[in-house]
XYZ file of C-alpha atoms in Angstrom:
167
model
C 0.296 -16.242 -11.626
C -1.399 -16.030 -14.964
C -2.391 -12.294 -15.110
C -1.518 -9.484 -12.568
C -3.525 -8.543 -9.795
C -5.606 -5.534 -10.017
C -5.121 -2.065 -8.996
C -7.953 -0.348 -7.268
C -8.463 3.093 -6.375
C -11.616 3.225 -3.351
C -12.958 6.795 -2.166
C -13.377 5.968 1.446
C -14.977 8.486 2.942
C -16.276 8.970 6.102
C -15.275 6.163 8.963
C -18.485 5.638 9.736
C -18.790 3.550 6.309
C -16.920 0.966 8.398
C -20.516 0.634 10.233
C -22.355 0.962 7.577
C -24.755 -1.880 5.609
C -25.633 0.385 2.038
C -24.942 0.292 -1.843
C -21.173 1.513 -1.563
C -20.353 -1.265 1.257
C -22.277 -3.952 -0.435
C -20.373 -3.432 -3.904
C -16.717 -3.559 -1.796
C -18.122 -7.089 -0.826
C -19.083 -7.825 -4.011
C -15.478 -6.866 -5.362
C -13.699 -9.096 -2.493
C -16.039 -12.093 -3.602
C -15.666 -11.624 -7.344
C -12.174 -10.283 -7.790
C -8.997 -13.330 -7.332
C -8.296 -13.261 -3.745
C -4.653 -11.691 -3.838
C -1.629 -13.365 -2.037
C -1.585 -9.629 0.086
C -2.436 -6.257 -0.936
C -0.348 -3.183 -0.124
C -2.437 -0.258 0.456
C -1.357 3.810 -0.118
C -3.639 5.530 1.961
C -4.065 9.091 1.972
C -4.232 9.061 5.840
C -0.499 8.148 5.954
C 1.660 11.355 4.833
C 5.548 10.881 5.713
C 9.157 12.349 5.112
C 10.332 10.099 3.304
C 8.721 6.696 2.055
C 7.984 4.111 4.310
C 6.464 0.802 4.173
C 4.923 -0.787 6.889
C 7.230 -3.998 7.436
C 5.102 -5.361 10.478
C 3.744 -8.782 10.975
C 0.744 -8.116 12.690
C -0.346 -4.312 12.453
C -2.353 -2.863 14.557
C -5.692 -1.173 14.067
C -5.526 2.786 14.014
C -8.252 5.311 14.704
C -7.302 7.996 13.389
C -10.317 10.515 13.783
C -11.972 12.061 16.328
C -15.586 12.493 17.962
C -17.177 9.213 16.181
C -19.210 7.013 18.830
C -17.845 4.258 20.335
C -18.956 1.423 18.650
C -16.306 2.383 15.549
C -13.365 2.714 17.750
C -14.302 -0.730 18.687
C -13.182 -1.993 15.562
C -10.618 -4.465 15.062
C -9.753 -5.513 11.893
C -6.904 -8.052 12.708
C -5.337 -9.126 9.022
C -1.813 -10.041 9.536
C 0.394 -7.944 7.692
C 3.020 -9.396 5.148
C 6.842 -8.298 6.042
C 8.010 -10.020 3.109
C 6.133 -8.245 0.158
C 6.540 -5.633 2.186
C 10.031 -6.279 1.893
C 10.212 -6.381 -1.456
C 8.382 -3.212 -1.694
C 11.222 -1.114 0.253
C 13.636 -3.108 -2.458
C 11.525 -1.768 -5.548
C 11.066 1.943 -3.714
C 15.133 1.908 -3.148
C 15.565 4.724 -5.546
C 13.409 6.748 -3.262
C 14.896 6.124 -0.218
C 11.706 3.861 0.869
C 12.432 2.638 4.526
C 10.363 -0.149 6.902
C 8.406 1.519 9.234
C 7.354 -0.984 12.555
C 4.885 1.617 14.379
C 2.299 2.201 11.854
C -0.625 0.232 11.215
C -3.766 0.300 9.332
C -5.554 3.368 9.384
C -9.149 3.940 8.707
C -8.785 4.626 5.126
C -7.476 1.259 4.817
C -9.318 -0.747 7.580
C -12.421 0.845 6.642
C -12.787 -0.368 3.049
C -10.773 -3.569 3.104
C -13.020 -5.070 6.460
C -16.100 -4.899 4.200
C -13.968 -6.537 0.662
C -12.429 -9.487 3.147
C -14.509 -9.573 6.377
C -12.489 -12.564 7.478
C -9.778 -10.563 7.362
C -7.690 -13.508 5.885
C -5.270 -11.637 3.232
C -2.049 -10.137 4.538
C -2.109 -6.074 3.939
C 0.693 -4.104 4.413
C 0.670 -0.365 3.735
C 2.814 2.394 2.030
C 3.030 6.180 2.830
C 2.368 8.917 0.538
C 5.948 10.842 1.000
C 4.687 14.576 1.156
C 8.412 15.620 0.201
C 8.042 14.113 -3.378
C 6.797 15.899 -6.316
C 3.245 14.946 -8.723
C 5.704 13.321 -10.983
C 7.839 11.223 -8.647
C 4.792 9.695 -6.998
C 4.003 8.726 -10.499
C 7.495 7.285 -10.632
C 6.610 5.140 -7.282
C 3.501 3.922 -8.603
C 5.560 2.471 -11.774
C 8.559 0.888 -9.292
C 5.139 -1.206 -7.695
C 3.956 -2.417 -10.830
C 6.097 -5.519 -10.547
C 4.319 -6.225 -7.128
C 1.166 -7.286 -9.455
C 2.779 -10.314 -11.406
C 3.352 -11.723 -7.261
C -0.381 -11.968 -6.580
C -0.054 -8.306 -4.937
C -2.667 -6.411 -5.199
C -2.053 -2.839 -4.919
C -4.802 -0.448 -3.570
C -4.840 3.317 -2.860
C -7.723 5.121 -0.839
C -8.509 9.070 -0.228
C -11.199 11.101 -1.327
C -10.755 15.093 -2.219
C -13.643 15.221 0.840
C -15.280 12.828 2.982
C -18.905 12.135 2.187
């Protein structure tokens, strides 16, 4: 690859975005069309707080709703990308210093389902995600998000979500 892949940070807010047809979900389709479509993306979301790191190492990851009291046309969702074990591999390799681990029951929750349906709607790239470890310190997550930056000369491109407060 020629130059790395981009690192995005996306406020996701509320799940209901996932529904939604406005300014903030037209501009994540304009960023899927105009930005180089990655070989995968691994995606931190703030939704997945572990002890310990873990990546999820699955090859097809299921879609998580993890909210409450939404109507049922958003837990109808499905957003089917297959995930990639081997960058996700590679990730628990570069994370070995912090004891990262595969994880096989996660899967996508909304703060990553809910921004990356409306950048790839085919849901065609392979997406694999990594927990925030809630045992590390401000500095050591720093210290993960410099291990990754390798991932970006691959064609990974790395994405975190999370917002201070929805909406």
């Amino acid at each position: 690859m020629d130059t790395k892949s981009p690192v995005l940070f996306i406020g996701h807010g509320s799940p209901m975005n996932a529904l939604e047809r406005n300014d903030w979900t037209r501009a994540l389709n304009q960023l899927g069309e105009t930005l180089p479509k990655p070989k995968s993306i691994a995606c931190v979301s703030a939704h997945w707080v572990t002890h310990g790191t873990k990546v999820l190492t699955v090859e097809h990851p299921k879609t998580i709703y993890d909210f409450g009291g939404f109507p049922d046309e958003l837990y109808q969702i499905v957003y089917a990308a297959p995930g990639s074990p081997q960058d996700a591999q590679k990730t628990v390799d570069l994370l070995k210093t912090f004891r990262a681990q595969g994880d096989q029951q996660w899967g996508f929750d909304h703060g990553t389902w809910s921004v990356l349906l409306h950048m790839y709607p085919q849901a065609d790239v392979p997406i694999y995600q990594i927990s925030l470890d809630q045992g590390l310190s401000e500095k050591a997550h720093l210290e993960v998000g410099k291990s990754l930056r390798a991932l970006r000369d691959e064609g990974v491109m790395i994405v975190g979500t999370g917002n201070i407060v929805h909406n």
